[in-house]
Amino acid sequence: MSGETVATIHWRALDRDGEDKCRLARLDQGWMLVGHARFRDGSGWAALDYVIRVGADWRTTSADVTGEHGGDPVAMRLVRGPDGWTVNDEARPDLSGAEDVDLAFTPATNLMPLNRVPEVGRLETTSAWVRFPGPMVSQLTQSYTRERGGMVRYTAEETGFETHLSVGEHGFVTTYPGLWEAGS
């Protein structure tokens, strides 16, 4: 299940102490992201590991997040099945229509929608948005519009957030202004 590594990336946080390392692997029936985020926020230090499984169509099928946030243990599993989403085996009809998981603590989860944005055009999608402390999970309506120079305009409807993302060869965000920057 480990798969063939296609790309790796290392981001450093720009708005706090922190970093995130992520690996993209090709599986027989899709893709897998494996990452390790370490950062300090208002709740203290966080050490969160994530594994996200993605279909060949670049839509999320499941996500596992484990570790610690602000001294509290974290163990959550999100699954998108034929009957909708579950979070830790509990049905979540409020997430109906979500195609992806967006983990607020990492730029890694922008990879799935970015790989679905047409060469010229826009993609509107909904994600199951996971934030801490909590964790809290709700819907997040997002749009990605491809622009010149490898830039993609990103908006999140529920928060009114908007920015321009720099995107690299494999679809990973390389610059998320004010939040994350890829480096070595």
PDB file of C-alpha atoms in Angstrom:
ATOM      1  CA  MET A   1       0.000   0.000   0.000  1.00  0.00           C
ATOM      2  CA  SER A   2       2.996   2.351   0.273  1.00  0.00           C
ATOM      3  CA  GLY A   3       3.014   3.033  -3.493  1.00  0.00           C
ATOM      4  CA  GLU A   4       5.591   4.581  -5.790  1.00  0.00           C
ATOM      5  CA  THR A   5       6.713   8.057  -4.697  1.00  0.00           C
ATOM      6  CA  VAL A   6       5.925  10.631  -7.382  1.00  0.00           C
ATOM      7  CA  ALA A   7       6.887  13.820  -5.510  1.00  0.00           C
ATOM      8  CA  THR A   8       7.856  15.141  -2.100  1.00  0.00           C
ATOM      9  CA  ILE A   9       7.594  18.657  -0.732  1.00  0.00           C
ATOM     10  CA  HIS A  10       8.630  20.497   2.420  1.00  0.00           C
ATOM     11  CA  TRP A  11       6.831  23.691   3.448  1.00  0.00           C
ATOM     12  CA  ARG A  12       7.710  26.165   6.158  1.00  0.00           C
ATOM     13  CA  ALA A  13       4.998  28.163   7.876  1.00  0.00           C
ATOM     14  CA  LEU A  14       5.100  31.939   7.370  1.00  0.00           C
ATOM     15  CA  ASP A  15       2.524  32.924  10.003  1.00  0.00           C
ATOM     16  CA  ARG A  16       3.887  30.852  12.924  1.00  0.00           C
ATOM     17  CA  ASP A  17       6.640  28.426  13.896  1.00  0.00           C
ATOM     18  CA  GLY A  18       6.090  25.286  11.872  1.00  0.00           C
ATOM     19  CA  GLU A  19       6.739  23.007   8.964  1.00  0.00           C
ATOM     20  CA  ASP A  20       5.032  20.307   6.952  1.00  0.00           C
ATOM     21  CA  LYS A  21       6.578  17.495   4.923  1.00  0.00           C
ATOM     22  CA  CYS A  22       4.464  15.578   2.425  1.00  0.00           C
ATOM     23  CA  ARG A  23       4.885  12.715  -0.021  1.00  0.00           C
ATOM     24  CA  LEU A  24       2.656  11.943  -3.010  1.00  0.00           C
ATOM     25  CA  ALA A  25       2.548   8.283  -4.023  1.00  0.00           C
ATOM     26  CA  ARG A  26       0.844   6.568  -6.944  1.00  0.00           C
ATOM     27  CA  LEU A  27      -1.326   3.584  -6.021  1.00  0.00           C
ATOM     28  CA  ASP A  28      -2.945   0.967  -8.256  1.00  0.00           C
ATOM     29  CA  GLN A  29      -6.322   2.758  -8.116  1.00  0.00           C
ATOM     30  CA  GLY A  30      -5.295   6.352  -7.430  1.00  0.00           C
ATOM     31  CA  TRP A  31      -3.032   8.362  -5.161  1.00  0.00           C
ATOM     32  CA  MET A  32      -1.990   8.747  -1.547  1.00  0.00           C
ATOM     33  CA  LEU A  33      -0.642  11.740   0.388  1.00  0.00           C
ATOM     34  CA  VAL A  34       1.391  11.068   3.522  1.00  0.00           C
ATOM     35  CA  GLY A  35       2.381  14.087   5.590  1.00  0.00           C
ATOM     36  CA  HIS A  36       3.797  15.264   8.884  1.00  0.00           C
ATOM     37  CA  ALA A  37       2.855  18.774  10.107  1.00  0.00           C
ATOM     38  CA  ARG A  38       4.531  20.302  13.163  1.00  0.00           C
ATOM     39  CA  PHE A  39       3.532  23.815  14.250  1.00  0.00           C
ATOM     40  CA  ARG A  40       2.721  26.150  17.118  1.00  0.00           C
ATOM     41  CA  ASP A  41      -0.646  27.925  17.242  1.00  0.00           C
ATOM     42  CA  GLY A  42      -2.862  29.520  19.910  1.00  0.00           C
ATOM     43  CA  SER A  43      -3.351  26.112  21.572  1.00  0.00           C
ATOM     44  CA  GLY A  44       0.372  25.331  21.800  1.00  0.00           C
ATOM     45  CA  TRP A  45       2.363  22.826  19.771  1.00  0.00           C
ATOM     46  CA  ALA A  46       0.793  20.419  17.320  1.00  0.00           C
ATOM     47  CA  ALA A  47       2.267  17.288  15.780  1.00  0.00           C
ATOM     48  CA  LEU A  48      -0.218  15.945  13.234  1.00  0.00           C
ATOM     49  CA  ASP A  49       0.326  13.122  10.770  1.00  0.00           C
ATOM     50  CA  TYR A  50      -2.054  12.616   7.864  1.00  0.00           C
ATOM     51  CA  VAL A  51      -2.725   9.978   5.231  1.00  0.00           C
ATOM     52  CA  ILE A  52      -5.136  10.891   2.453  1.00  0.00           C
ATOM     53  CA  ARG A  53      -6.314   8.376  -0.132  1.00  0.00           C
ATOM     54  CA  VAL A  54      -7.458   9.747  -3.476  1.00  0.00           C
ATOM     55  CA  GLY A  55      -9.137   8.060  -6.435  1.00  0.00           C
ATOM     56  CA  ALA A  56      -7.790   8.124  -9.979  1.00  0.00           C
ATOM     57  CA  ASP A  57     -10.185  11.082 -10.525  1.00  0.00           C
ATOM     58  CA  TRP A  58      -8.321  13.146  -7.844  1.00  0.00           C
ATOM     59  CA  ARG A  59     -11.304  13.058  -5.435  1.00  0.00           C
ATOM     60  CA  THR A  60     -10.683  12.137  -1.811  1.00  0.00           C
ATOM     61  CA  THR A  61     -11.860   8.708  -0.662  1.00  0.00           C
ATOM     62  CA  SER A  62     -10.543   8.854   2.930  1.00  0.00           C
ATOM     63  CA  ALA A  63      -8.328  10.787   5.313  1.00  0.00           C
ATOM     64  CA  ASP A  64      -6.733   9.857   8.612  1.00  0.00           C
ATOM     65  CA  VAL A  65      -5.296  12.446  10.995  1.00  0.00           C
ATOM     66  CA  THR A  66      -3.427  11.354  14.113  1.00  0.00           C
ATOM     67  CA  GLY A  67      -1.135  12.956  16.646  1.00  0.00           C
ATOM     68  CA  GLU A  68      -1.480  15.713  19.181  1.00  0.00           C
ATOM     69  CA  HIS A  69      -2.813  19.271  19.163  1.00  0.00           C
ATOM     70  CA  GLY A  70      -2.323  21.552  22.156  1.00  0.00           C
ATOM     71  CA  GLY A  71      -1.588  18.552  24.383  1.00  0.00           C
ATOM     72  CA  ASP A  72      -4.750  16.703  23.335  1.00  0.00           C
ATOM     73  CA  PRO A  73      -4.585  13.435  21.370  1.00  0.00           C
ATOM     74  CA  VAL A  74      -6.040  13.480  17.861  1.00  0.00           C
ATOM     75  CA  ALA A  75      -7.359  10.416  16.033  1.00  0.00           C
ATOM     76  CA  MET A  76      -9.870  11.008  13.278  1.00  0.00           C
ATOM     77  CA  ARG A  77     -10.891   9.194  10.148  1.00  0.00           C
ATOM     78  CA  LEU A  78     -13.019  10.676   7.374  1.00  0.00           C
ATOM     79  CA  VAL A  79     -14.411   8.375   4.685  1.00  0.00           C
ATOM     80  CA  ARG A  80     -16.388   9.263   1.552  1.00  0.00           C
ATOM     81  CA  GLY A  81     -18.498   6.273   0.596  1.00  0.00           C
ATOM     82  CA  PRO A  82     -21.534   5.604  -1.591  1.00  0.00           C
ATOM     83  CA  ASP A  83     -23.831   6.790   1.227  1.00  0.00           C
ATOM     84  CA  GLY A  84     -21.881   9.981   1.947  1.00  0.00           C
ATOM     85  CA  TRP A  85     -19.262  10.955   4.507  1.00  0.00           C
ATOM     86  CA  THR A  86     -18.510   9.487   7.902  1.00  0.00           C
ATOM     87  CA  VAL A  87     -16.262  11.012  10.557  1.00  0.00           C
ATOM     88  CA  ASN A  88     -14.967   8.404  13.003  1.00  0.00           C
ATOM     89  CA  ASP A  89     -17.689   6.009  11.749  1.00  0.00           C
ATOM     90  CA  GLU A  90     -20.464   8.557  12.415  1.00  0.00           C
ATOM     91  CA  ALA A  91     -22.630   9.527   9.418  1.00  0.00           C
ATOM     92  CA  ARG A  92     -22.269  13.201   8.461  1.00  0.00           C
ATOM     93  CA  PRO A  93     -25.110  14.121   6.061  1.00  0.00           C
ATOM     94  CA  ASP A  94     -24.108  17.789   6.448  1.00  0.00           C
ATOM     95  CA  LEU A  95     -21.006  16.976   4.350  1.00  0.00           C
ATOM     96  CA  SER A  96     -23.079  15.644   1.463  1.00  0.00           C
ATOM     97  CA  GLY A  97     -21.663  16.785  -1.866  1.00  0.00           C
ATOM     98  CA  ALA A  98     -18.113  17.283  -0.577  1.00  0.00           C
ATOM     99  CA  GLU A  99     -15.542  15.829  -2.959  1.00  0.00           C
ATOM    100  CA  ASP A 100     -12.428  16.339  -0.859  1.00  0.00           C
ATOM    101  CA  VAL A 101     -11.007  16.845   2.590  1.00  0.00           C
ATOM    102  CA  ASP A 102      -9.386  20.200   3.352  1.00  0.00           C
ATOM    103  CA  LEU A 103      -7.089  20.010   6.367  1.00  0.00           C
ATOM    104  CA  ALA A 104      -6.770  23.637   7.489  1.00  0.00           C
ATOM    105  CA  PHE A 105      -3.312  23.043   8.982  1.00  0.00           C
ATOM    106  CA  THR A 106      -1.594  22.078   5.692  1.00  0.00           C
ATOM    107  CA  PRO A 107      -1.455  23.256   2.066  1.00  0.00           C
ATOM    108  CA  ALA A 108      -1.218  19.599   0.972  1.00  0.00           C
ATOM    109  CA  THR A 109      -4.968  19.127   0.562  1.00  0.00           C
ATOM    110  CA  ASN A 110      -5.168  21.790  -2.168  1.00  0.00           C
ATOM    111  CA  LEU A 111      -3.450  19.178  -4.374  1.00  0.00           C
ATOM    112  CA  MET A 112      -6.629  17.251  -5.187  1.00  0.00           C
ATOM    113  CA  PRO A 113      -8.735  20.136  -6.559  1.00  0.00           C
ATOM    114  CA  LEU A 114      -5.663  21.696  -8.205  1.00  0.00           C
ATOM    115  CA  ASN A 115      -5.221  18.509 -10.231  1.00  0.00           C
ATOM    116  CA  ARG A 116      -8.827  18.857 -11.452  1.00  0.00           C
ATOM    117  CA  VAL A 117      -8.661  22.524 -12.525  1.00  0.00           C
ATOM    118  CA  PRO A 118      -8.809  22.747 -16.317  1.00  0.00           C
ATOM    119  CA  GLU A 119      -5.824  24.270 -18.165  1.00  0.00           C
ATOM    120  CA  VAL A 120      -8.010  27.262 -18.916  1.00  0.00           C
ATOM    121  CA  GLY A 121     -10.911  27.822 -16.591  1.00  0.00           C
ATOM    122  CA  ARG A 122     -12.267  27.420 -13.132  1.00  0.00           C
ATOM    123  CA  LEU A 123     -13.198  24.626 -10.735  1.00  0.00           C
ATOM    124  CA  GLU A 124     -15.830  24.964  -8.031  1.00  0.00           C
ATOM    125  CA  THR A 125     -15.786  22.266  -5.381  1.00  0.00           C
ATOM    126  CA  THR A 126     -16.853  21.538  -1.817  1.00  0.00           C
ATOM    127  CA  SER A 127     -14.626  20.026   0.838  1.00  0.00           C
ATOM    128  CA  ALA A 128     -15.039  18.543   4.285  1.00  0.00           C
ATOM    129  CA  TRP A 129     -13.044  21.238   6.121  1.00  0.00           C
ATOM    130  CA  VAL A 130     -11.128  20.066   9.219  1.00  0.00           C
ATOM    131  CA  ARG A 131      -9.884  22.711  11.674  1.00  0.00           C
ATOM    132  CA  PHE A 132      -8.375  22.796  15.129  1.00  0.00           C
ATOM    133  CA  PRO A 133      -8.908  23.131  18.019  1.00  0.00           C
ATOM    134  CA  GLY A 134     -11.751  20.702  18.039  1.00  0.00           C
ATOM    135  CA  PRO A 135     -11.430  19.154  15.629  1.00  0.00           C
ATOM    136  CA  MET A 136     -14.311  20.841  13.852  1.00  0.00           C
ATOM    137  CA  VAL A 137     -15.535  19.522  10.491  1.00  0.00           C
ATOM    138  CA  SER A 138     -17.892  21.451   8.196  1.00  0.00           C
ATOM    139  CA  GLN A 139     -18.425  22.133   4.495  1.00  0.00           C
ATOM    140  CA  LEU A 140     -16.205  24.621   2.694  1.00  0.00           C
ATOM    141  CA  THR A 141     -17.148  25.816  -0.799  1.00  0.00           C
ATOM    142  CA  GLN A 142     -14.024  26.623  -2.794  1.00  0.00           C
ATOM    143  CA  SER A 143     -13.099  27.853  -6.251  1.00  0.00           C
ATOM    144  CA  TYR A 144      -9.825  27.605  -8.132  1.00  0.00           C
ATOM    145  CA  THR A 145      -9.234  29.694 -11.272  1.00  0.00           C
ATOM    146  CA  ARG A 146      -6.100  29.063 -13.327  1.00  0.00           C
ATOM    147  CA  GLU A 147      -4.242  32.249 -14.260  1.00  0.00           C
ATOM    148  CA  ARG A 148      -0.963  33.078 -16.032  1.00  0.00           C
ATOM    149  CA  GLY A 149       2.461  32.146 -14.749  1.00  0.00           C
ATOM    150  CA  GLY A 150       1.463  29.043 -12.784  1.00  0.00           C
ATOM    151  CA  MET A 151      -0.821  31.078 -10.516  1.00  0.00           C
ATOM    152  CA  VAL A 152      -4.251  29.958  -9.350  1.00  0.00           C
ATOM    153  CA  ARG A 153      -6.789  32.274  -7.738  1.00  0.00           C
ATOM    154  CA  TYR A 154      -8.321  30.561  -4.705  1.00  0.00           C
ATOM    155  CA  THR A 155     -11.488  31.608  -2.869  1.00  0.00           C
ATOM    156  CA  ALA A 156     -13.370  30.093   0.059  1.00  0.00           C
ATOM    157  CA  GLU A 157     -17.018  31.147   0.096  1.00  0.00           C
ATOM    158  CA  GLU A 158     -17.889  30.593   3.774  1.00  0.00           C
ATOM    159  CA  THR A 159     -14.924  32.631   5.044  1.00  0.00           C
ATOM    160  CA  GLY A 160     -14.608  35.213   2.254  1.00  0.00           C
ATOM    161  CA  PHE A 161     -10.914  34.300   1.989  1.00  0.00           C
ATOM    162  CA  GLU A 162      -9.153  34.907  -1.328  1.00  0.00           C
ATOM    163  CA  THR A 163      -5.531  34.597  -2.442  1.00  0.00           C
ATOM    164  CA  HIS A 164      -3.303  33.668  -5.370  1.00  0.00           C
ATOM    165  CA  LEU A 165      -1.459  30.356  -5.067  1.00  0.00           C
ATOM    166  CA  SER A 166       1.775  29.462  -6.856  1.00  0.00           C
ATOM    167  CA  VAL A 167       1.545  25.871  -8.048  1.00  0.00           C
ATOM    168  CA  GLY A 168       4.381  23.510  -8.939  1.00  0.00           C
ATOM    169  CA  GLU A 169       4.784  20.683 -11.430  1.00  0.00           C
ATOM    170  CA  HIS A 170       2.827  17.970  -9.580  1.00  0.00           C
ATOM    171  CA  GLY A 171       0.030  20.267  -8.396  1.00  0.00           C
ATOM    172  CA  PHE A 172       1.458  21.077  -4.964  1.00  0.00           C
ATOM    173  CA  VAL A 173       1.144  24.658  -3.745  1.00  0.00           C
ATOM    174  CA  THR A 174       4.645  26.189  -3.674  1.00  0.00           C
ATOM    175  CA  THR A 175       3.611  29.571  -2.240  1.00  0.00           C
ATOM    176  CA  TYR A 176       0.491  30.206  -0.169  1.00  0.00           C
ATOM    177  CA  PRO A 177       0.934  33.940   0.549  1.00  0.00           C
ATOM    178  CA  GLY A 178       1.388  34.750   4.207  1.00  0.00           C
ATOM    179  CA  LEU A 179       0.869  31.114   5.260  1.00  0.00           C
ATOM    180  CA  TRP A 180       3.202  28.591   3.593  1.00  0.00           C
ATOM    181  CA  GLU A 181       6.249  28.491   1.341  1.00  0.00           C
ATOM    182  CA  ALA A 182       7.943  25.450  -0.175  1.00  0.00           C
ATOM    183  CA  GLY A 183      11.643  25.102   0.477  1.00  0.00           C
ATOM    184  CA  SER A 184      14.266  22.514   1.160  1.00  0.00           C
TER     185      SER A 184
END
